[in-house]
GROMACS .gro file of C-alpha atoms in nm:
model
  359
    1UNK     CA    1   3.010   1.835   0.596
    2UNK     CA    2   2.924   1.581   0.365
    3UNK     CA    3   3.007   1.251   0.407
    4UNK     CA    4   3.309   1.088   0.144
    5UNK     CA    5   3.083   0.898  -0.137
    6UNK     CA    6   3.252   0.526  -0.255
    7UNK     CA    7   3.205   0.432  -0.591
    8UNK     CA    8   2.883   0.294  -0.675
    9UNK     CA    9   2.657   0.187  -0.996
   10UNK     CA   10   2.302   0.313  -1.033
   11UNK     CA   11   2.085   0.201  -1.283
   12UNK     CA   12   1.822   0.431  -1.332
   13UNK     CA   13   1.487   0.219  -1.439
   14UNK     CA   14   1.347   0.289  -1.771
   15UNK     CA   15   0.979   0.363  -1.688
   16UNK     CA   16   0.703   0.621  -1.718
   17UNK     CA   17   0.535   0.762  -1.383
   18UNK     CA   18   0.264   0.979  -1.406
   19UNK     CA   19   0.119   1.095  -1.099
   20UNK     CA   20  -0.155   1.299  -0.990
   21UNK     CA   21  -0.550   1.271  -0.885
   22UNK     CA   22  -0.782   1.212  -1.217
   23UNK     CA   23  -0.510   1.040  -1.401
   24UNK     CA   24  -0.664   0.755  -1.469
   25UNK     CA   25  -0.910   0.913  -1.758
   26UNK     CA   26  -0.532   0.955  -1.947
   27UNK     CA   27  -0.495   0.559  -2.029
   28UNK     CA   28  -0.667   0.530  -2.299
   29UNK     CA   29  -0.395   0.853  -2.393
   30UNK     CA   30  -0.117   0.634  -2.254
   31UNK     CA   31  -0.238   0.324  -2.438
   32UNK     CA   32  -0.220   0.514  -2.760
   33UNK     CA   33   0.129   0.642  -2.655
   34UNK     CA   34   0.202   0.292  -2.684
   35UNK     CA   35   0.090   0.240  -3.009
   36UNK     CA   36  -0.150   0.046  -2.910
   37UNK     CA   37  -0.545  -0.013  -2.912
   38UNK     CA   38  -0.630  -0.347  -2.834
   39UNK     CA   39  -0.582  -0.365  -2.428
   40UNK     CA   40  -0.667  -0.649  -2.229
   41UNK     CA   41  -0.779  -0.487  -1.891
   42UNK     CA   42  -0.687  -0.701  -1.623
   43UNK     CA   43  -0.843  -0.712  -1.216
   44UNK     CA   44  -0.950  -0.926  -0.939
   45UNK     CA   45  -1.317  -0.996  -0.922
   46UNK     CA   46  -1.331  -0.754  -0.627
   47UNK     CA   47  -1.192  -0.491  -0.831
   48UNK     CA   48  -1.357  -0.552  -1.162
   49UNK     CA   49  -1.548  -0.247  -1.137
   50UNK     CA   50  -1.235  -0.019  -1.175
   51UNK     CA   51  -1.155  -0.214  -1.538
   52UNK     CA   52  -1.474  -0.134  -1.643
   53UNK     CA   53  -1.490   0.216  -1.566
   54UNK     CA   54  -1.164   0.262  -1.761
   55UNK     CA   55  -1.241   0.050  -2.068
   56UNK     CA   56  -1.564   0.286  -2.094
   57UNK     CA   57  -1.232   0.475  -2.235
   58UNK     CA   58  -1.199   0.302  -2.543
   59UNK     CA   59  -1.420   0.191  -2.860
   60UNK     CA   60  -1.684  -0.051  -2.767
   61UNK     CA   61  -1.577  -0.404  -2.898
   62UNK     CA   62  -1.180  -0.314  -2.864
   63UNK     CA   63  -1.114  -0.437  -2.469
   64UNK     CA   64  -1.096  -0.741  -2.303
   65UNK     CA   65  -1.139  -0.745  -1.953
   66UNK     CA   66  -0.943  -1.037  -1.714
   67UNK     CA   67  -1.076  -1.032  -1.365
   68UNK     CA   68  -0.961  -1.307  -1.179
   69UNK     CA   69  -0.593  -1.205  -1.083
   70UNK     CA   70  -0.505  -1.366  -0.803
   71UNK     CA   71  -0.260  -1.350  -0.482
   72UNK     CA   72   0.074  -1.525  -0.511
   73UNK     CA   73   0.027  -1.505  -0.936
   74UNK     CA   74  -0.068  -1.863  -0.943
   75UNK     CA   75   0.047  -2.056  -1.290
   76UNK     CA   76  -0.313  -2.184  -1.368
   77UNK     CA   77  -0.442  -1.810  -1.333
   78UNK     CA   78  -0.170  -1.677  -1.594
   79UNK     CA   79  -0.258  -1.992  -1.803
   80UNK     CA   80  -0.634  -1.840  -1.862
   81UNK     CA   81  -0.491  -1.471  -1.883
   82UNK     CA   82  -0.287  -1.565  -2.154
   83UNK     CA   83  -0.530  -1.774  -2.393
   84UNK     CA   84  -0.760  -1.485  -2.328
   85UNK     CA   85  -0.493  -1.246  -2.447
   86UNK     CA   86  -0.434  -1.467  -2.714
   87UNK     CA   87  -0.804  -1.468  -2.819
   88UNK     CA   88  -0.890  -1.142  -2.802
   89UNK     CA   89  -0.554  -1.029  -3.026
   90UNK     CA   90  -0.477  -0.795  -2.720
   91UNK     CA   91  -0.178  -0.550  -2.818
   92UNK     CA   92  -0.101  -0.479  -2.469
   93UNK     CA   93  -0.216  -0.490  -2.083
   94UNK     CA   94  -0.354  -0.265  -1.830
   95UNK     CA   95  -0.336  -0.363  -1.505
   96UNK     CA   96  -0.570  -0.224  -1.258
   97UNK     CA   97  -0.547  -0.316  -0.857
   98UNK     CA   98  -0.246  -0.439  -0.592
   99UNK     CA   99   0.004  -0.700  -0.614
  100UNK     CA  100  -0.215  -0.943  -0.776
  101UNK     CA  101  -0.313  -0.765  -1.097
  102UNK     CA  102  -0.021  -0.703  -1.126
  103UNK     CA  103   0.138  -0.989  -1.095
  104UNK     CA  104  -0.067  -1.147  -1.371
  105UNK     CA  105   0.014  -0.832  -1.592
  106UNK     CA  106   0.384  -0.889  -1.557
  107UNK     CA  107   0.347  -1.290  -1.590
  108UNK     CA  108   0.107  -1.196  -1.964
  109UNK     CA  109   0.445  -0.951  -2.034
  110UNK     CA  110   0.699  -1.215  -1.959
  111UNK     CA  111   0.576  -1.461  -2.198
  112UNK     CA  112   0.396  -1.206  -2.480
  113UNK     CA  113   0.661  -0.936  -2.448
  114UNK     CA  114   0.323  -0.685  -2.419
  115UNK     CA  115   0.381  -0.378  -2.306
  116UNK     CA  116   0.214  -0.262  -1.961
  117UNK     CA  117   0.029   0.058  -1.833
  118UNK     CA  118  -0.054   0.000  -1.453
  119UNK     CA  119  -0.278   0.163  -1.197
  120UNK     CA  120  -0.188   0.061  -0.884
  121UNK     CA  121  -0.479   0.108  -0.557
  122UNK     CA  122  -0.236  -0.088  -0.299
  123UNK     CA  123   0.121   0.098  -0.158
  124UNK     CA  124   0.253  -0.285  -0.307
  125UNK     CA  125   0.490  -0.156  -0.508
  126UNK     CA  126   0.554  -0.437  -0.751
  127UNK     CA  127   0.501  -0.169  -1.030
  128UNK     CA  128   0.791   0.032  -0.964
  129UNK     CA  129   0.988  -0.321  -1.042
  130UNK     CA  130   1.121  -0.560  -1.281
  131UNK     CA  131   1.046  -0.868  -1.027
  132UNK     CA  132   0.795  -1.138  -1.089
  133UNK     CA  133   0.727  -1.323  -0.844
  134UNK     CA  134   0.494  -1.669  -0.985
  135UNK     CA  135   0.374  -1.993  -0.784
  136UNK     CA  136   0.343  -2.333  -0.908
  137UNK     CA  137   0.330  -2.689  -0.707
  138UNK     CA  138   0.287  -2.464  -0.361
  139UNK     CA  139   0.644  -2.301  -0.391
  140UNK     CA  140   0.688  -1.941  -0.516
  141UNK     CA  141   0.956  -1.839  -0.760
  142UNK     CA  142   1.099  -1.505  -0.829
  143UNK     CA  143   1.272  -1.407  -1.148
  144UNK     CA  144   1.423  -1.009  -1.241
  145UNK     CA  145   1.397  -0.927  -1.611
  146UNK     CA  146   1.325  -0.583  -1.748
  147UNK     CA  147   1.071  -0.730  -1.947
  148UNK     CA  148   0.824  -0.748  -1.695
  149UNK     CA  149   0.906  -0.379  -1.592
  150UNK     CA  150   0.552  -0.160  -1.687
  151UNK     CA  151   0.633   0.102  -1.974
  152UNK     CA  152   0.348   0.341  -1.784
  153UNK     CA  153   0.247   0.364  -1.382
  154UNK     CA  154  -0.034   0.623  -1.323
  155UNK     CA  155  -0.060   0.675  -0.979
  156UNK     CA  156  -0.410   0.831  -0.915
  157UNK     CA  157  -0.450   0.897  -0.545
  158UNK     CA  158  -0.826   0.904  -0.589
  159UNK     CA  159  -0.800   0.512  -0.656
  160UNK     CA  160  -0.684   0.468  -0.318
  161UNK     CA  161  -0.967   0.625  -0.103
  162UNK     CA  162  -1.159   0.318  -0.115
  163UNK     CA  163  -0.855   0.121   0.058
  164UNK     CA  164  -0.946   0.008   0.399
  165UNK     CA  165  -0.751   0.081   0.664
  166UNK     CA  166  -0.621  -0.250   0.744
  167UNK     CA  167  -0.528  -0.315   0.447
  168UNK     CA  168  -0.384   0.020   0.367
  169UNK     CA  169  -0.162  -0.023   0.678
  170UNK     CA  170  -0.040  -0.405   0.580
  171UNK     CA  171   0.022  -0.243   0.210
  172UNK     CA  172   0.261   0.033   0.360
  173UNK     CA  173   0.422  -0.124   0.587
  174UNK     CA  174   0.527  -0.375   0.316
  175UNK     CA  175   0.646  -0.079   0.147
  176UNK     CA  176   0.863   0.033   0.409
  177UNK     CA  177   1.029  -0.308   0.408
  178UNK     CA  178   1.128  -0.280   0.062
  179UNK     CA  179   1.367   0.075   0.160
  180UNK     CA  180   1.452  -0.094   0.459
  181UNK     CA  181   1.594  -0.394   0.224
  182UNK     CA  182   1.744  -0.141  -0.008
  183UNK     CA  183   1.934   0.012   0.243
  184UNK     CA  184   2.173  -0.297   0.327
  185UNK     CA  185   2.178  -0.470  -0.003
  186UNK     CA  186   2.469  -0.562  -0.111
  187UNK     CA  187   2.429  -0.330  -0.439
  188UNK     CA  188   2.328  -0.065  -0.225
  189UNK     CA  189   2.382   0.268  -0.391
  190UNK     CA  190   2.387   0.630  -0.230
  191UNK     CA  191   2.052   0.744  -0.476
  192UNK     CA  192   1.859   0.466  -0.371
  193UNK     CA  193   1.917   0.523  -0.018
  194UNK     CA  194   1.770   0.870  -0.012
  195UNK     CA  195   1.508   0.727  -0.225
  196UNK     CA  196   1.495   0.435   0.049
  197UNK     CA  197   1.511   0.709   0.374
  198UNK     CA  198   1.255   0.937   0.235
  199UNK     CA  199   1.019   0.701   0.154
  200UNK     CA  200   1.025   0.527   0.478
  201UNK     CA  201   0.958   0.845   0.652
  202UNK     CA  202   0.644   0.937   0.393
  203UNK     CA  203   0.489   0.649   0.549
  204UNK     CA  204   0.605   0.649   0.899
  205UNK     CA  205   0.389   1.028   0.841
  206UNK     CA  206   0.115   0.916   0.635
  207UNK     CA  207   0.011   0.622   0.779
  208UNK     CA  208  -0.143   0.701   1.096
  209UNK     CA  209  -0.294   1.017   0.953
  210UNK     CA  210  -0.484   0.716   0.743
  211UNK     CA  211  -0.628   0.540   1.049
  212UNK     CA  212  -0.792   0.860   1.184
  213UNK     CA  213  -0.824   1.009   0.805
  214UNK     CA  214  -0.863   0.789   0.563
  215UNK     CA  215  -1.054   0.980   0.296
  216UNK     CA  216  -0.784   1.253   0.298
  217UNK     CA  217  -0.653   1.351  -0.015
  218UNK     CA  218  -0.340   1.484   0.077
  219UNK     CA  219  -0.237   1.236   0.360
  220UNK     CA  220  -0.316   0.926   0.066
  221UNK     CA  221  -0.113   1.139  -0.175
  222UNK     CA  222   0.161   1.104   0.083
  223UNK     CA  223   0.155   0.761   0.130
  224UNK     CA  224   0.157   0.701  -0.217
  225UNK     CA  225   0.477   0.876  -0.300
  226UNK     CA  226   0.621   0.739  -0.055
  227UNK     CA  227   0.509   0.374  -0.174
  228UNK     CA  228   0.655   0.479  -0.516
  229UNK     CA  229   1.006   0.564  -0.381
  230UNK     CA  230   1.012   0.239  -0.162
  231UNK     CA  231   0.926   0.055  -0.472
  232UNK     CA  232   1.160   0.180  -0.682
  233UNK     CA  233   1.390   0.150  -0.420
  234UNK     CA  234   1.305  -0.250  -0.461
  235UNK     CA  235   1.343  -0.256  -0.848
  236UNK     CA  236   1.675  -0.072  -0.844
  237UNK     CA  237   1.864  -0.312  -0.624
  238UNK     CA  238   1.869  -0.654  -0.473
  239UNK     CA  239   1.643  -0.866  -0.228
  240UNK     CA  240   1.744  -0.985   0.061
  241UNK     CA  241   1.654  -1.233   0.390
  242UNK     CA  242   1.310  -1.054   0.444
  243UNK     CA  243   1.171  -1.088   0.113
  244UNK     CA  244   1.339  -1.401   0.059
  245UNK     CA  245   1.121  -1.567   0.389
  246UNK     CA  246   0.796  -1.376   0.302
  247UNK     CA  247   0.828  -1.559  -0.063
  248UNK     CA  248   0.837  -1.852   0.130
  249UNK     CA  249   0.555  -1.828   0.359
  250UNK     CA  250   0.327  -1.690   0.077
  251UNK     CA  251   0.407  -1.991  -0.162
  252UNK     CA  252   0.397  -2.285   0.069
  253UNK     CA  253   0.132  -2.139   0.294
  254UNK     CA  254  -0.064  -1.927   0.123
  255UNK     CA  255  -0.002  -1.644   0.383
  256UNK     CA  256  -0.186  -1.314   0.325
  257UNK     CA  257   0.142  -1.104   0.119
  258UNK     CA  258   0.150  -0.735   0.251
  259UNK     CA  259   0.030  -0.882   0.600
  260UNK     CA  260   0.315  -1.131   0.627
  261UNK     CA  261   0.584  -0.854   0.521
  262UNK     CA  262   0.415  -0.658   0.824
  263UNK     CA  263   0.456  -0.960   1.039
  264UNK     CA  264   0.840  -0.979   0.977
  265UNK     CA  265   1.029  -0.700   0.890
  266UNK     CA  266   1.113  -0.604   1.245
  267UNK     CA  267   1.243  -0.914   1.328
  268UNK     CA  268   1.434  -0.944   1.058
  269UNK     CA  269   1.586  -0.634   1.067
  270UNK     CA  270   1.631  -0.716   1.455
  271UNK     CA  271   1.825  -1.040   1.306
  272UNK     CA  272   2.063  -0.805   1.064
  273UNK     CA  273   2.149  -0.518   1.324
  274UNK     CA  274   2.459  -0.586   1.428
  275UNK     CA  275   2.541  -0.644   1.103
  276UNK     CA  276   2.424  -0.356   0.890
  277UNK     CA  277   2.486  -0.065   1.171
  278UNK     CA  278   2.423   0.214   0.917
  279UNK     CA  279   2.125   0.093   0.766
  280UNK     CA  280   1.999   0.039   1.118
  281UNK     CA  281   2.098   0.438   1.207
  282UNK     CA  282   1.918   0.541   0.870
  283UNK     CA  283   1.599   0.334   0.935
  284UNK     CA  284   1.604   0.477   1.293
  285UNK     CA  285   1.629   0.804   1.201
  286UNK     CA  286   1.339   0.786   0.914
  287UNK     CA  287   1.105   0.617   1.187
  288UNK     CA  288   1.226   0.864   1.405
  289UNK     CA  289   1.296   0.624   1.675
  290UNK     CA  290   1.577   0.488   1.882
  291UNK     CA  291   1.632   0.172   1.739
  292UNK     CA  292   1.528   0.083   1.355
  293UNK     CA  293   1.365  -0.275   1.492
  294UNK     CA  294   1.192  -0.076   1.826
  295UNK     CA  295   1.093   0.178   1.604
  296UNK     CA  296   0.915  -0.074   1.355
  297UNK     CA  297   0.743  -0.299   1.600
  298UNK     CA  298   0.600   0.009   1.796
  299UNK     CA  299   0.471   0.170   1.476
  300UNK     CA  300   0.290  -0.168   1.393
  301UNK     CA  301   0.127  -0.180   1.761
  302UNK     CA  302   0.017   0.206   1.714
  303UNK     CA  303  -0.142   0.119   1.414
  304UNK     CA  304  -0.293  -0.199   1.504
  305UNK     CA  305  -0.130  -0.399   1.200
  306UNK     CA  306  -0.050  -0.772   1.221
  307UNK     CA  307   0.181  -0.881   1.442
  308UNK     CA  308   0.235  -1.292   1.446
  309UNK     CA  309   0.192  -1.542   1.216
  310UNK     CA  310   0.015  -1.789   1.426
  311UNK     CA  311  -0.315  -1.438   1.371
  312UNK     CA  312  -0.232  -1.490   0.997
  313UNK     CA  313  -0.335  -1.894   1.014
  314UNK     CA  314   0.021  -2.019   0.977
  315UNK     CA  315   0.069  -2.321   1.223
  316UNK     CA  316   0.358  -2.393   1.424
  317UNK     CA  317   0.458  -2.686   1.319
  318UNK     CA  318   0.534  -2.557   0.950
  319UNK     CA  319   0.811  -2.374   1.081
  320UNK     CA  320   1.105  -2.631   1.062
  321UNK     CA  321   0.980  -2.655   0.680
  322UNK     CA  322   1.005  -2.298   0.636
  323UNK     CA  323   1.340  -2.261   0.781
  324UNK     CA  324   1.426  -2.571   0.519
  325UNK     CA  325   1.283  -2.364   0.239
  326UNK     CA  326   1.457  -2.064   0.326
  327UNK     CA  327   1.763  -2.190   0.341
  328UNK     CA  328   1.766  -2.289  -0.030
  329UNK     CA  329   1.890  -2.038  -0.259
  330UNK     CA  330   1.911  -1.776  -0.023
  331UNK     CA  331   1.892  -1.384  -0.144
  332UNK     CA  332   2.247  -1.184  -0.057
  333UNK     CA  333   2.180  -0.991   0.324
  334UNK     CA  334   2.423  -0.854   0.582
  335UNK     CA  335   2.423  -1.168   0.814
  336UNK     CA  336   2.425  -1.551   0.655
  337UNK     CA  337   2.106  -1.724   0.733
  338UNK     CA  338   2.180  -1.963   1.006
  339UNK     CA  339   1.875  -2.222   1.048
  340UNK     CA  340   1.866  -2.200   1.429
  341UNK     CA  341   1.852  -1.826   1.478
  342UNK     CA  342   1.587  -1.847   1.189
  343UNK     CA  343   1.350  -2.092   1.344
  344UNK     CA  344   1.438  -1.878   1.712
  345UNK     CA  345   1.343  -1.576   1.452
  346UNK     CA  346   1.009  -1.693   1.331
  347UNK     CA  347   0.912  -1.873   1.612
  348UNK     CA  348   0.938  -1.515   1.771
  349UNK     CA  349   0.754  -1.342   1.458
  350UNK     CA  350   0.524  -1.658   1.506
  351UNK     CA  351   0.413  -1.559   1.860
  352UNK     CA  352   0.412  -1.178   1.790
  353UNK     CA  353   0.647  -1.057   2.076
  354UNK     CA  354   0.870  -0.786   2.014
  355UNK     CA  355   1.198  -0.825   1.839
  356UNK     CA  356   1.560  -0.825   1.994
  357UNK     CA  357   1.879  -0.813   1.796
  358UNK     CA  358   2.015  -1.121   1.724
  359UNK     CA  359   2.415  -1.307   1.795
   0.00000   0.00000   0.00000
């Protein structure tokens, strides 16, 4: 028997997902869609290949190509995005790559109101959502505004082949902690928690089938879907402690993103347990595990991912500042941040041992 269902809000996000292997010969399609024909094609340097292979799309002379995204979306970066948007009369952006691409993409859209096709090759997430996340002066700052919310995603699977592992397994287990976030938001909503289950269990599946397999069509297609419906799961409701603390170890230290999500999700779902039971139950059950913050920390050990933050070069002694940060502004989440049980909490994430619920 189905259980009674509260009164909730949804708000469905107004964007186009096209999915499938080969898509990516369809933006030049999509960018037409749009209305469009003057794109500025935007990557990192390590990507830049990828922009040219898709402005080989268009008329020769009509793209611009921006390839120096970079992690964080740092203010001087968007600064020579947008004067080269500006210069080149670009009518909209195509972003091709992970969280850094973008990032910049959404930061040109925030301030040009262009519209946005992206590609994404990372199980980020950030283009399922209308949340920018920009550094300046060593702190990070997030906003939430439709207007950075793409008008396209084309998720090709074939531009994730080429992912390596490590970074594949960072990237999706970052995903995961965006469902796991959706699940105990205070706006929590019973679509987005199906969204938010079944995605988590996509990649509890997928994932180690990409350590042993990671030119398999069918296991990345998985992984992918299941990064779409944990992103989504992110856009559609509000952040909480985890995201809130991984903001603040990217900005101020410069910590590597999808590896310090990795790093932290199971202790700070270890720190909410006894205070968001049924998201706890739901997590458990999509990990298939006993305990949601067990079930996390053991997948992360079978798949070798990052486990402290002293192996991703944050020192000890920025800890107390971190806790300081935190504490300022802090996101909605099932327990009030306390700043002793979240130094005790990173000073355990810090050293990599496994997570216990926290008093």
């Amino acid at each position: 028997m189905r259980a009674q269902i509260d009164a909730f809000t949804y708000d469905a996000l107004p964007a186009r997902i096209v999915m499938g292997a080969g898509k990516r010969e369809e933006v030049a399609a999509e960018v037409g869609r749009l209305g469009c024909t003057r794109p500025l094609i935007v990557t990192t340097r390590e990507q830049a290949a990828l922009g040219d292979d898709v402005a080989r799309q268009f008329d020769a002379g009509s793209t611009t190509r921006f390839a120096d995204a970079a992690m964080h979306t740092p203010w001087d970066v968007t600064q020579r995005a947008l004067d080269a948007a500006q210069t080149a009369r670009a009518d909209c952006v195509v972003a091709i790559g992970g969280g850094s691409s973008i990032g910049l993409s959404k930061a040109i859209a925030l301030r040009t109101k262009l519209p946005q096709i992206v590609l994404p090759t990372t199980y980020a997430g950030s283009e399922a959502t209308p949340i920018i996340g920009e550094t300046r002066d060593g702190q990070k700052h997030t906003q939430r505004t439709l207007q950075v919310l793409p008008e396209v995603v084309i998720y090709d699977v074939e531009l994730t082949l080429s992912l390596p592992v490590a970074l594949s397994i960072a990237s999706g287990l970052n995903a995961i902690a965006h469902a796991i976030e959706a699940l105990y938001a205070a706006d929590a909503n019973p679509v987005t928690s199906l969204m938010a289950e079944e995605g988590i269990a996509a990649l509890r599946e997928s994932l180690p089938r990409i350590v042993h397999s990671p030119k398999s069509v069918e296991t990345r297609r998985l992984a992918q879907y299941g990064a779409w419906l944990c992103g989504t799961c992110l856009g559609t409701v509000r952040m909480g402690l985890h995201h809130k603390i991984c903001h603040v170890l990217g900005g101020t230290f410069d910590l590597q993103h999808a590896q310090t999500h990795a790093v932290l999700i199971p202790h700070v779902v270890a720190y909410n347990a006894h205070a968001a039971p049924q998201a706890m139950a739901r997590i458990a059950r999509a990990l298939n595990a006993r305990h949601a913050w067990t079930g996390l920390y053991e997948l992360a050990v079978e798949l070798d991912a990052p486990r402290s933050l002293e192996a991703l070069g944050m020192l000890e002694s920025g800890i107390d500042r971190a806790v300081e940060l935190i504490m300022q502004n802090t996101y909605s989440n099932p327990r009030a941040p306390d700043a002793h049980a979240l130094g005790h909490m990173l000073r355990q994430a810090w050293k990599g041992v496994p997570p216990e619920p926290m008093e």
